[in-house]
PDB file of C-alpha atoms and ligand atoms in Angstrom:
ATOM      1  CA  MET L   1       9.817   6.782  20.289  1.00  0.00           C
ATOM      2  CA  LYS L   2      10.096   3.242  18.847  1.00  0.00           C
ATOM      3  CA  VAL L   3       7.552   2.353  16.176  1.00  0.00           C
ATOM      4  CA  VAL L   4       6.734  -0.999  14.550  1.00  0.00           C
ATOM      5  CA  VAL L   5       4.499  -0.970  11.473  1.00  0.00           C
ATOM      6  CA  LEU L   6       3.050  -4.289  10.253  1.00  0.00           C
ATOM      7  CA  THR L   7       1.862  -4.135   6.645  1.00  0.00           C
ATOM      8  CA  GLY L   8      -0.308  -6.566   4.692  1.00  0.00           C
ATOM      9  CA  ALA L   9      -1.655  -6.882   1.190  1.00  0.00           C
ATOM     10  CA  GLY L  10      -3.934  -3.854   1.704  1.00  0.00           C
ATOM     11  CA  ILE L  11      -1.019  -1.413   1.575  1.00  0.00           C
ATOM     12  CA  SER L  12      -0.187  -2.564  -1.953  1.00  0.00           C
ATOM     13  CA  ALA L  13      -3.804  -2.816  -3.165  1.00  0.00           C
ATOM     14  CA  GLU L  14      -3.831   0.743  -4.566  1.00  0.00           C
ATOM     15  CA  SER L  15      -0.631  -0.099  -6.424  1.00  0.00           C
ATOM     16  CA  GLY L  16      -2.504  -2.779  -8.368  1.00  0.00           C
ATOM     17  CA  VAL L  17      -1.188  -5.793  -6.428  1.00  0.00           C
ATOM     18  CA  PRO L  18      -4.153  -8.157  -5.800  1.00  0.00           C
ATOM     19  CA  THR L  19      -4.861  -8.719  -2.109  1.00  0.00           C
ATOM     20  CA  PHE L  20      -4.938 -12.164  -0.674  1.00  0.00           C
ATOM     21  CA  ARG L  21      -8.589 -12.336   0.378  1.00  0.00           C
ATOM     22  CA  ASP L  22     -10.571  -9.569  -1.263  1.00  0.00           C
ATOM     23  CA  SER L  23     -11.155 -11.862  -4.241  1.00  0.00           C
ATOM     24  CA  ASP L  24     -13.456 -14.232  -2.254  1.00  0.00           C
ATOM     25  CA  GLY L  25     -10.604 -16.387  -0.989  1.00  0.00           C
ATOM     26  CA  LEU L  26      -9.347 -17.366  -4.405  1.00  0.00           C
ATOM     27  CA  TRP L  27      -6.019 -15.894  -5.293  1.00  0.00           C
ATOM     28  CA  GLU L  28      -5.530 -15.217  -8.980  1.00  0.00           C
ATOM     29  CA  GLY L  29      -8.119 -17.984  -9.451  1.00  0.00           C
ATOM     30  CA  HIS L  30      -6.269 -20.516  -7.316  1.00  0.00           C
ATOM     31  CA  ASP L  31      -7.158 -22.151  -4.008  1.00  0.00           C
ATOM     32  CA  VAL L  32      -4.532 -20.851  -1.611  1.00  0.00           C
ATOM     33  CA  MET L  33      -3.752 -24.341  -0.325  1.00  0.00           C
ATOM     34  CA  GLU L  34      -3.009 -25.371  -3.900  1.00  0.00           C
ATOM     35  CA  VAL L  35      -0.352 -22.691  -4.487  1.00  0.00           C
ATOM     36  CA  ALA L  36       0.886 -21.432  -1.090  1.00  0.00           C
ATOM     37  CA  THR L  37       1.766 -24.652   0.736  1.00  0.00           C
ATOM     38  CA  PRO L  38       4.696 -27.102   0.520  1.00  0.00           C
ATOM     39  CA  GLU L  39       2.134 -29.831  -0.224  1.00  0.00           C
ATOM     40  CA  GLY L  40       0.792 -27.820  -3.162  1.00  0.00           C
ATOM     41  CA  PHE L  41       4.333 -27.350  -4.485  1.00  0.00           C
ATOM     42  CA  ALA L  42       5.105 -31.074  -4.113  1.00  0.00           C
ATOM     43  CA  ALA L  43       1.851 -31.994  -5.872  1.00  0.00           C
ATOM     44  CA  ASP L  44       2.264 -29.637  -8.830  1.00  0.00           C
ATOM     45  CA  PRO L  45       5.566 -27.740  -8.853  1.00  0.00           C
ATOM     46  CA  ALA L  46       4.993 -26.369 -12.360  1.00  0.00           C
ATOM     47  CA  LEU L  47       1.659 -24.782 -11.319  1.00  0.00           C
ATOM     48  CA  VAL L  48       3.174 -23.210  -8.202  1.00  0.00           C
ATOM     49  CA  GLN L  49       6.305 -21.985 -10.018  1.00  0.00           C
ATOM     50  CA  ARG L  50       4.071 -20.412 -12.692  1.00  0.00           C
ATOM     51  CA  PHE L  51       1.824 -18.786 -10.032  1.00  0.00           C
ATOM     52  CA  TYR L  52       4.848 -17.058  -8.531  1.00  0.00           C
ATOM     53  CA  ASP L  53       6.493 -16.358 -11.907  1.00  0.00           C
ATOM     54  CA  LEU L  54       3.349 -14.426 -12.925  1.00  0.00           C
ATOM     55  CA  ARG L  55       3.313 -12.454  -9.649  1.00  0.00           C
ATOM     56  CA  ARG L  56       7.056 -11.730  -9.939  1.00  0.00           C
ATOM     57  CA  ALA L  57       6.587 -10.518 -13.526  1.00  0.00           C
ATOM     58  CA  HIS L  58       3.603  -8.385 -12.407  1.00  0.00           C
ATOM     59  CA  LEU L  59       5.926  -6.396 -10.132  1.00  0.00           C
ATOM     60  CA  ALA L  60       7.244  -4.639 -13.239  1.00  0.00           C
ATOM     61  CA  LYS L  61       3.726  -3.334 -13.921  1.00  0.00           C
ATOM     62  CA  VAL L  62       2.993  -1.868 -10.470  1.00  0.00           C
ATOM     63  CA  ASP L  63       4.463   1.035  -8.565  1.00  0.00           C
ATOM     64  CA  THR L  64       4.602   2.444  -5.055  1.00  0.00           C
ATOM     65  CA  ASN L  65       1.633   4.405  -3.714  1.00  0.00           C
ATOM     66  CA  PRO L  66       1.486   7.288  -1.188  1.00  0.00           C
ATOM     67  CA  ALA L  67       1.298   4.846   1.748  1.00  0.00           C
ATOM     68  CA  HIS L  68       4.653   3.215   0.879  1.00  0.00           C
ATOM     69  CA  LEU L  69       6.183   6.652   0.276  1.00  0.00           C
ATOM     70  CA  ALA L  70       4.902   7.995   3.615  1.00  0.00           C
ATOM     71  CA  LEU L  71       6.489   5.082   5.519  1.00  0.00           C
ATOM     72  CA  ALA L  72       9.777   5.762   3.729  1.00  0.00           C
ATOM     73  CA  ARG L  73       9.543   9.406   4.868  1.00  0.00           C
ATOM     74  CA  LEU L  74       8.816   8.201   8.399  1.00  0.00           C
ATOM     75  CA  GLU L  75      12.034   6.177   8.288  1.00  0.00           C
ATOM     76  CA  GLN L  76      13.893   9.348   7.281  1.00  0.00           C
ATOM     77  CA  ALA L  77      12.576  10.946  10.486  1.00  0.00           C
ATOM     78  CA  LEU L  78      12.851   7.990  12.901  1.00  0.00           C
ATOM     79  CA  GLY L  79      15.808   6.025  11.512  1.00  0.00           C
ATOM     80  CA  ASP L  80      16.487   2.907  13.606  1.00  0.00           C
ATOM     81  CA  ASP L  81      13.470   3.649  15.797  1.00  0.00           C
ATOM     82  CA  LEU L  82      11.195   2.473  12.966  1.00  0.00           C
ATOM     83  CA  LEU L  83      10.845  -1.084  11.715  1.00  0.00           C
ATOM     84  CA  VAL L  84       8.417  -2.104   8.963  1.00  0.00           C
ATOM     85  CA  ILE L  85       7.470  -5.778   9.242  1.00  0.00           C
ATOM     86  CA  THR L  86       5.677  -6.774   6.057  1.00  0.00           C
ATOM     87  CA  GLN L  87       3.659  -9.881   5.208  1.00  0.00           C
ATOM     88  CA  ASN L  88       3.917  -8.828   1.577  1.00  0.00           C
ATOM     89  CA  VAL L  89       6.315 -10.459  -0.841  1.00  0.00           C
ATOM     90  CA  ASP L  90       6.399  -7.464  -3.206  1.00  0.00           C
ATOM     91  CA  ASP L  91       9.280  -4.945  -3.197  1.00  0.00           C
ATOM     92  CA  LEU L  92       7.205  -1.771  -3.027  1.00  0.00           C
ATOM     93  CA  HIS L  93       8.460  -0.696   0.424  1.00  0.00           C
ATOM     94  CA  GLU L  94      12.034  -0.857  -0.875  1.00  0.00           C
ATOM     95  CA  ARG L  95      11.137   0.899  -4.115  1.00  0.00           C
ATOM     96  CA  ALA L  96       9.557   3.694  -2.038  1.00  0.00           C
ATOM     97  CA  GLY L  97      12.880   4.141  -0.225  1.00  0.00           C
ATOM     98  CA  SER L  98      12.351   2.121   2.973  1.00  0.00           C
ATOM     99  CA  THR L  99      15.496   0.264   4.041  1.00  0.00           C
ATOM    100  CA  ARG L 100      14.386  -1.101   7.421  1.00  0.00           C
ATOM    101  CA  VAL L 101      11.962  -3.737   6.132  1.00  0.00           C
ATOM    102  CA  LEU L 102      11.524  -7.257   7.550  1.00  0.00           C
ATOM    103  CA  HIS L 103       9.866  -9.594   5.019  1.00  0.00           C
ATOM    104  CA  MET L 104       8.398 -12.183   7.393  1.00  0.00           C
ATOM    105  CA  HIS L 105       6.811 -14.110   4.500  1.00  0.00           C
ATOM    106  CA  GLY L 106       9.792 -13.846   2.146  1.00  0.00           C
ATOM    107  CA  GLU L 107      10.057 -12.046  -1.196  1.00  0.00           C
ATOM    108  CA  LEU L 108       9.074 -12.684  -4.810  1.00  0.00           C
ATOM    109  CA  ARG L 109      12.442 -11.308  -5.945  1.00  0.00           C
ATOM    110  CA  SER L 110      14.381 -14.025  -4.123  1.00  0.00           C
ATOM    111  CA  ALA L 111      14.886 -17.729  -4.942  1.00  0.00           C
ATOM    112  CA  LEU L 112      15.670 -20.494  -2.465  1.00  0.00           C
ATOM    113  CA  CYS L 113      17.578 -23.645  -3.408  1.00  0.00           C
ATOM    114  CA  LEU L 114      16.044 -26.875  -2.129  1.00  0.00           C
ATOM    115  CA  ALA L 115      19.391 -28.617  -2.569  1.00  0.00           C
ATOM    116  CA  CYS L 116      21.812 -26.232  -0.817  1.00  0.00           C
ATOM    117  CA  ALA L 117      19.343 -23.928   1.035  1.00  0.00           C
ATOM    118  CA  ASP L 118      21.138 -20.820  -0.294  1.00  0.00           C
ATOM    119  CA  ARG L 119      18.932 -17.901  -1.417  1.00  0.00           C
ATOM    120  CA  PHE L 120      19.591 -15.493  -4.289  1.00  0.00           C
ATOM    121  CA  PRO L 121      18.093 -12.270  -5.619  1.00  0.00           C
ATOM    122  CA  TRP L 122      15.910 -13.422  -8.525  1.00  0.00           C
ATOM    123  CA  GLU L 123      14.157 -11.434 -11.267  1.00  0.00           C
ATOM    124  CA  GLY L 124      13.110 -13.967 -13.892  1.00  0.00           C
ATOM    125  CA  ASP L 125      11.037 -17.131 -14.037  1.00  0.00           C
ATOM    126  CA  LEU L 126      11.782 -20.285 -12.050  1.00  0.00           C
ATOM    127  CA  ALA L 127       9.439 -22.604 -13.950  1.00  0.00           C
ATOM    128  CA  HIS L 128      12.157 -23.458 -16.499  1.00  0.00           C
ATOM    129  CA  SER L 129      14.236 -25.009 -13.666  1.00  0.00           C
ATOM    130  CA  PRO L 130      17.290 -22.743 -13.821  1.00  0.00           C
ATOM    131  CA  ALA L 131      20.450 -24.013 -12.137  1.00  0.00           C
ATOM    132  CA  CYS L 132      21.170 -22.782  -8.618  1.00  0.00           C
ATOM    133  CA  PRO L 133      24.058 -20.260  -8.738  1.00  0.00           C
ATOM    134  CA  GLY L 134      25.406 -21.913  -5.594  1.00  0.00           C
ATOM    135  CA  CYS L 135      25.331 -25.640  -6.286  1.00  0.00           C
ATOM    136  CA  ASP L 136      24.314 -25.876  -9.961  1.00  0.00           C
ATOM    137  CA  GLU L 137      21.339 -28.093  -9.067  1.00  0.00           C
ATOM    138  CA  ALA L 138      17.998 -27.294 -10.800  1.00  0.00           C
ATOM    139  CA  MET L 139      16.183 -27.086  -7.447  1.00  0.00           C
ATOM    140  CA  LEU L 140      15.170 -23.432  -7.041  1.00  0.00           C
ATOM    141  CA  ARG L 141      11.779 -22.498  -5.482  1.00  0.00           C
ATOM    142  CA  PRO L 142      10.179 -19.134  -4.670  1.00  0.00           C
ATOM    143  CA  ASP L 143      11.745 -17.759  -1.474  1.00  0.00           C
ATOM    144  CA  VAL L 144       8.369 -17.179   0.178  1.00  0.00           C
ATOM    145  CA  VAL L 145       6.976 -18.619   3.424  1.00  0.00           C
ATOM    146  CA  TRP L 146       4.120 -21.002   2.640  1.00  0.00           C
ATOM    147  CA  PHE L 147       1.383 -22.027   5.078  1.00  0.00           C
ATOM    148  CA  GLY L 148       2.851 -24.475   7.575  1.00  0.00           C
ATOM    149  CA  GLU L 149       6.358 -23.015   7.134  1.00  0.00           C
ATOM    150  CA  MET L 150       8.196 -20.926   9.719  1.00  0.00           C
ATOM    151  CA  PRO L 151       7.991 -17.184   9.118  1.00  0.00           C
ATOM    152  CA  TYR L 152      11.386 -15.506   8.646  1.00  0.00           C
ATOM    153  CA  ARG L 153      13.282 -13.490  11.315  1.00  0.00           C
ATOM    154  CA  MET L 154      10.634 -13.941  14.046  1.00  0.00           C
ATOM    155  CA  ASP L 155      13.217 -13.356  16.796  1.00  0.00           C
ATOM    156  CA  GLU L 156      13.977  -9.897  15.382  1.00  0.00           C
ATOM    157  CA  ALA L 157      10.261  -9.190  14.995  1.00  0.00           C
ATOM    158  CA  LEU L 158       9.513 -10.221  18.584  1.00  0.00           C
ATOM    159  CA  GLN L 159      12.382  -8.090  19.892  1.00  0.00           C
ATOM    160  CA  ALA L 160      11.060  -5.036  18.032  1.00  0.00           C
ATOM    161  CA  LEU L 161       7.525  -5.673  19.321  1.00  0.00           C
ATOM    162  CA  GLN L 162       8.853  -5.957  22.888  1.00  0.00           C
ATOM    163  CA  GLU L 163      10.508  -2.534  22.604  1.00  0.00           C
ATOM    164  CA  ALA L 164       7.789  -0.741  20.633  1.00  0.00           C
ATOM    165  CA  ASP L 165       6.069   2.338  22.054  1.00  0.00           C
ATOM    166  CA  LEU L 166       3.639   2.304  19.120  1.00  0.00           C
ATOM    167  CA  PHE L 167       2.421  -0.594  16.955  1.00  0.00           C
ATOM    168  CA  VAL L 168       0.565   0.208  13.735  1.00  0.00           C
ATOM    169  CA  ALA L 169      -1.068  -2.409  11.455  1.00  0.00           C
ATOM    170  CA  VAL L 170      -1.783  -1.263   7.892  1.00  0.00           C
ATOM    171  CA  GLY L 171      -3.848  -3.204   5.318  1.00  0.00           C
ATOM    172  CA  THR L 172      -4.026  -6.622   6.931  1.00  0.00           C
ATOM    173  CA  SER L 173      -7.132  -8.689   7.578  1.00  0.00           C
ATOM    174  CA  ALA L 174      -5.559 -10.340  10.640  1.00  0.00           C
ATOM    175  CA  HIS L 175      -6.365 -13.819   9.298  1.00  0.00           C
ATOM    176  CA  VAL L 176      -2.813 -15.109   9.183  1.00  0.00           C
ATOM    177  CA  GLN L 177      -0.777 -16.134  12.198  1.00  0.00           C
ATOM    178  CA  PRO L 178       1.576 -15.313  13.760  1.00  0.00           C
ATOM    179  CA  ALA L 179       1.321 -11.755  12.293  1.00  0.00           C
ATOM    180  CA  ALA L 180      -2.244 -11.421  13.608  1.00  0.00           C
ATOM    181  CA  ALA L 181      -0.942 -11.899  17.159  1.00  0.00           C
ATOM    182  CA  PHE L 182       1.520  -8.973  16.954  1.00  0.00           C
ATOM    183  CA  VAL L 183      -1.027  -6.468  18.289  1.00  0.00           C
ATOM    184  CA  HIS L 184      -1.445  -8.571  21.458  1.00  0.00           C
ATOM    185  CA  TRP L 185       2.312  -8.961  21.975  1.00  0.00           C
ATOM    186  CA  ALA L 186       2.833  -5.219  21.544  1.00  0.00           C
ATOM    187  CA  ALA L 187      -0.102  -4.213  23.778  1.00  0.00           C
ATOM    188  CA  GLU L 188       0.956  -6.679  26.498  1.00  0.00           C
ATOM    189  CA  GLN L 189       4.222  -4.782  27.031  1.00  0.00           C
ATOM    190  CA  GLY L 190       2.509  -1.386  26.980  1.00  0.00           C
ATOM    191  CA  ALA L 191       2.689  -0.190  23.368  1.00  0.00           C
ATOM    192  CA  ARG L 192      -0.117   1.940  22.010  1.00  0.00           C
ATOM    193  CA  THR L 193      -1.785   0.293  19.017  1.00  0.00           C
ATOM    194  CA  LEU L 194      -3.366   1.734  15.873  1.00  0.00           C
ATOM    195  CA  GLU L 195      -5.054  -0.095  12.974  1.00  0.00           C
ATOM    196  CA  ILE L 196      -5.356   1.503   9.521  1.00  0.00           C
ATOM    197  CA  ASN L 197      -7.496  -0.615   7.191  1.00  0.00           C
ATOM    198  CA  LEU L 198     -10.162  -0.263   4.513  1.00  0.00           C
ATOM    199  CA  ALA L 199     -12.649  -2.187   6.627  1.00  0.00           C
ATOM    200  CA  GLU L 200     -12.980  -3.613  10.140  1.00  0.00           C
ATOM    201  CA  THR L 201     -10.883  -6.717  10.673  1.00  0.00           C
ATOM    202  CA  LEU L 202     -10.859  -9.702  13.003  1.00  0.00           C
ATOM    203  CA  SER L 203      -8.604  -7.686  15.303  1.00  0.00           C
ATOM    204  CA  THR L 204     -10.158  -4.215  15.193  1.00  0.00           C
ATOM    205  CA  ASP L 205     -11.428  -4.469  18.774  1.00  0.00           C
ATOM    206  CA  ASP L 206      -7.911  -5.328  19.999  1.00  0.00           C
ATOM    207  CA  PHE L 207      -6.471  -1.955  18.915  1.00  0.00           C
ATOM    208  CA  ASP L 208      -6.525   1.249  20.998  1.00  0.00           C
ATOM    209  CA  GLU L 209      -7.569   3.075  17.844  1.00  0.00           C
ATOM    210  CA  SER L 210      -8.784   1.961  14.413  1.00  0.00           C
ATOM    211  CA  ARG L 211      -9.073   4.182  11.325  1.00  0.00           C
ATOM    212  CA  GLN L 212     -11.039   2.907   8.337  1.00  0.00           C
ATOM    213  CA  GLY L 213     -10.092   4.087   4.886  1.00  0.00           C
ATOM    214  CA  ARG L 214      -7.607   3.657   2.061  1.00  0.00           C
ATOM    215  CA  ALA L 215      -3.971   3.298   3.100  1.00  0.00           C
ATOM    216  CA  GLY L 216      -2.976   5.752   0.343  1.00  0.00           C
ATOM    217  CA  ASP L 217      -5.032   8.440   2.102  1.00  0.00           C
ATOM    218  CA  LEU L 218      -4.714   7.547   5.802  1.00  0.00           C
ATOM    219  CA  VAL L 219      -1.031   6.552   6.097  1.00  0.00           C
ATOM    220  CA  PRO L 220       0.338   9.858   4.753  1.00  0.00           C
ATOM    221  CA  ARG L 221      -2.047  11.731   7.057  1.00  0.00           C
ATOM    222  CA  TRP L 222      -0.921   9.640  10.036  1.00  0.00           C
ATOM    223  CA  VAL L 223       2.781  10.069   9.174  1.00  0.00           C
ATOM    224  CA  GLU L 224       2.455  13.855   8.769  1.00  0.00           C
TER     225      GLU L 224
HETATM  226  C1  LIG H   1       3.324 -20.695  10.965  1.00  0.00           C
HETATM  227  C2  LIG H   1       3.541 -15.704   1.467  1.00  0.00           C
HETATM  228  C3  LIG H   1       4.215 -22.000  12.707  1.00  0.00           C
HETATM  229  C4  LIG H   1       3.235 -16.485   0.274  1.00  0.00           C
HETATM  230  C5  LIG H   1       1.749 -15.980   3.077  1.00  0.00           C
HETATM  231  C6  LIG H   1      -2.231 -20.299  14.985  1.00  0.00           C
HETATM  232  C7  LIG H   1      -0.920 -20.055  15.412  1.00  0.00           C
HETATM  233  C8  LIG H   1       0.163 -20.253  14.549  1.00  0.00           C
HETATM  234  C9  LIG H   1      -0.076 -20.678  13.223  1.00  0.00           C
HETATM  235  C10 LIG H   1      -1.383 -20.902  12.807  1.00  0.00           C
HETATM  236  C11 LIG H   1      -2.444 -20.721  13.670  1.00  0.00           C
HETATM  237  N1  LIG H   1      -3.578 -21.018  13.004  1.00  0.00           N
HETATM  238  C12 LIG H   1      -3.274 -21.380  11.739  1.00  0.00           C
HETATM  239  C13 LIG H   1      -1.941 -21.330  11.585  1.00  0.00           C
HETATM  240  C14 LIG H   1      -1.223 -21.671  10.374  1.00  0.00           C
HETATM  241  C15 LIG H   1      -1.172 -20.570   9.341  1.00  0.00           C
HETATM  242  C16 LIG H   1      -2.326 -19.628   9.343  1.00  0.00           C
HETATM  243  O1  LIG H   1      -2.248 -18.530   9.898  1.00  0.00           O
HETATM  244  N2  LIG H   1      -3.387 -20.018   8.653  1.00  0.00           N
HETATM  245  C17 LIG H   1      -4.537 -19.133   8.549  1.00  0.00           C
HETATM  246  C18 LIG H   1      -5.025 -19.118   7.102  1.00  0.00           C
HETATM  247  C19 LIG H   1      -5.588 -19.609   9.505  1.00  0.00           C
HETATM  248  N3  LIG H   1       0.042 -19.809   9.518  1.00  0.00           N
HETATM  249  C20 LIG H   1       1.177 -20.302   8.989  1.00  0.00           C
HETATM  250  O2  LIG H   1       1.262 -21.374   8.444  1.00  0.00           O
HETATM  251  C21 LIG H   1       2.422 -19.436   9.141  1.00  0.00           C
HETATM  252  N4  LIG H   1       3.454 -20.267   9.731  1.00  0.00           N
HETATM  253  O3  LIG H   1       2.382 -20.428  11.645  1.00  0.00           O
HETATM  254  O4  LIG H   1       4.384 -21.488  11.394  1.00  0.00           O
HETATM  255  C22 LIG H   1       4.879 -21.043  13.618  1.00  0.00           C
HETATM  256  C23 LIG H   1       4.153 -19.990  14.177  1.00  0.00           C
HETATM  257  C24 LIG H   1       4.802 -19.135  15.058  1.00  0.00           C
HETATM  258  C25 LIG H   1       6.142 -19.313  15.336  1.00  0.00           C
HETATM  259  C26 LIG H   1       6.812 -20.371  14.740  1.00  0.00           C
HETATM  260  C27 LIG H   1       6.202 -21.231  13.879  1.00  0.00           C
HETATM  261  C28 LIG H   1       2.947 -18.955   7.817  1.00  0.00           C
HETATM  262  C29 LIG H   1       1.920 -18.109   7.141  1.00  0.00           C
HETATM  263  C30 LIG H   1       2.547 -17.448   5.909  1.00  0.00           C
HETATM  264  C31 LIG H   1       1.762 -17.824   4.670  1.00  0.00           C
HETATM  265  N5  LIG H   1       2.280 -17.072   3.528  1.00  0.00           N
HETATM  266  N6  LIG H   1       2.284 -15.285   2.084  1.00  0.00           N
HETATM  267  C32 LIG H   1       2.637 -15.623  -0.778  1.00  0.00           C
HETATM  268  O5  LIG H   1       2.456 -14.402  -0.581  1.00  0.00           O
HETATM  269  O6  LIG H   1       2.356 -16.195  -1.830  1.00  0.00           O
HETATM  270  S1  LIG H   1       0.363 -15.389   3.807  1.00  0.00           S
HETATM  271  C33 LIG H   1      -0.480 -14.305   2.821  1.00  0.00           C
HETATM  272  O7  LIG H   1      -1.522 -13.794   3.649  1.00  0.00           O
HETATM  273  C34 LIG H   1       0.217 -13.043   2.346  1.00  0.00           C
HETATM  274  O8  LIG H   1       1.516 -12.865   2.864  1.00  0.00           O
HETATM  275  C35 LIG H   1      -0.679 -11.954   2.918  1.00  0.00           C
HETATM  276  O9  LIG H   1      -0.044 -10.759   3.115  1.00  0.00           O
HETATM  277  C36 LIG H   1      -0.981 -12.621   4.178  1.00  0.00           C
HETATM  278  C37 LIG H   1      -1.957 -12.079   5.108  1.00  0.00           C
HETATM  279  O10 LIG H   1      -3.016 -11.566   4.402  1.00  0.00           O
HETATM  280  P1  LIG H   1      -3.182  -9.972   4.416  1.00  0.00           P
HETATM  281  O11 LIG H   1      -1.856  -9.353   4.121  1.00  0.00           O
HETATM  282  O12 LIG H   1      -3.867  -9.593   5.663  1.00  0.00           O
HETATM  283  O13 LIG H   1      -4.054  -9.784   3.158  1.00  0.00           O
HETATM  284  P2  LIG H   1      -5.647  -9.971   3.068  1.00  0.00           P
HETATM  285  O14 LIG H   1      -6.012  -9.995   1.631  1.00  0.00           O
HETATM  286  O15 LIG H   1      -6.058 -11.091   3.957  1.00  0.00           O
HETATM  287  O16 LIG H   1      -6.199  -8.638   3.722  1.00  0.00           O
HETATM  288  C38 LIG H   1      -6.002  -7.417   3.064  1.00  0.00           C
HETATM  289  C39 LIG H   1      -6.601  -6.376   3.977  1.00  0.00           C
HETATM  290  O17 LIG H   1      -6.355  -5.100   3.385  1.00  0.00           O
HETATM  291  C40 LIG H   1      -8.116  -6.513   4.108  1.00  0.00           C
HETATM  292  O18 LIG H   1      -8.454  -6.389   5.486  1.00  0.00           O
HETATM  293  C41 LIG H   1      -8.676  -5.328   3.313  1.00  0.00           C
HETATM  294  O19 LIG H   1      -9.828  -4.780   3.934  1.00  0.00           O
HETATM  295  C42 LIG H   1      -7.542  -4.351   3.390  1.00  0.00           C
HETATM  296  N7  LIG H   1      -7.434  -3.440   2.254  1.00  0.00           N
HETATM  297  C43 LIG H   1      -7.715  -3.698   0.942  1.00  0.00           C
HETATM  298  N8  LIG H   1      -7.473  -2.589   0.205  1.00  0.00           N
HETATM  299  C44 LIG H   1      -7.013  -1.631   1.071  1.00  0.00           C
HETATM  300  C45 LIG H   1      -6.987  -2.172   2.375  1.00  0.00           C
HETATM  301  N9  LIG H   1      -6.582  -1.471   3.450  1.00  0.00           N
HETATM  302  C46 LIG H   1      -6.193  -0.188   3.241  1.00  0.00           C
HETATM  303  N10 LIG H   1      -6.191   0.400   2.018  1.00  0.00           N
HETATM  304  C47 LIG H   1      -6.593  -0.280   0.929  1.00  0.00           C
HETATM  305  N11 LIG H   1      -6.585   0.314  -0.273  1.00  0.00           N
END
């Protein structure tokens, strides 16, 4: 059986990673369009670099929770028949042991060079304009997908959704496109669909089944 699991900020909430919307639309005190758009970066690169530097540094203070660990166990059982597509830019799926993870919105622990378009694993800050390891230019930005930018590896994601027998969304409010459309694309080709979320979402009615509760409780129960 082929399974695609889409995860959002809600799966990392119990790990202490702030969600995107639960804090009344402000994110770490910032207007999203100020810090998660190319325009915001062009207007105030230092602010945006610092916003991501803080979130990258925060990764050292958080850890996986039972939901991440359960999905890693599921991969042990299903192997290549499982794909986790995450909107999250944290590395908690990997730290839990998942290896089949598609970061459609990029990753905090990666830097992208505006000059040569190479990307590099990155742990430290970017606000001090470090030189790009590839071209030595001081043009590195967070390797995350901002609003208005093309999500990563959509062809792979669409292929997996086409083949899925089961599509599960965990901890996403279904505000952001194109991730919010995945349930429709999966259902259209005959996949069963399950939503696991703390509260009802914009898409709850589009799922065959919806379970409300904390991911840390419900995902392990679903995986077992
Ligand atoms: C694009 C990276 C074109 C940066 C992020 C219609 C069609 C296509 C595009 C659009 C469209 N309408 C508008 C658009 C444009 C835009 C968009 O969707 N805007 C929205 C705001 C209306 N989309 C884009 O620009 C995307 N690009 O469309 O390109 C295109 C399209 C298709 C094909 C080719 C080209 C790019 C969007 C990516 C933006 N970058 N992140 C960063 O992280 O800094 S998005 C950001 O929101 C995060 O990645 C976050 O994960 C994501 C989605 O939010 P959620 O994960 O759902 O988090 P949220 O806080 O909203 O919800 C948390 C949920 O968890 C809640 O429901 C809560 O109840 C629940 N929860 C909380 N605690 C728990 C829990 N659940 C379980 N257990 C708990 N303990």
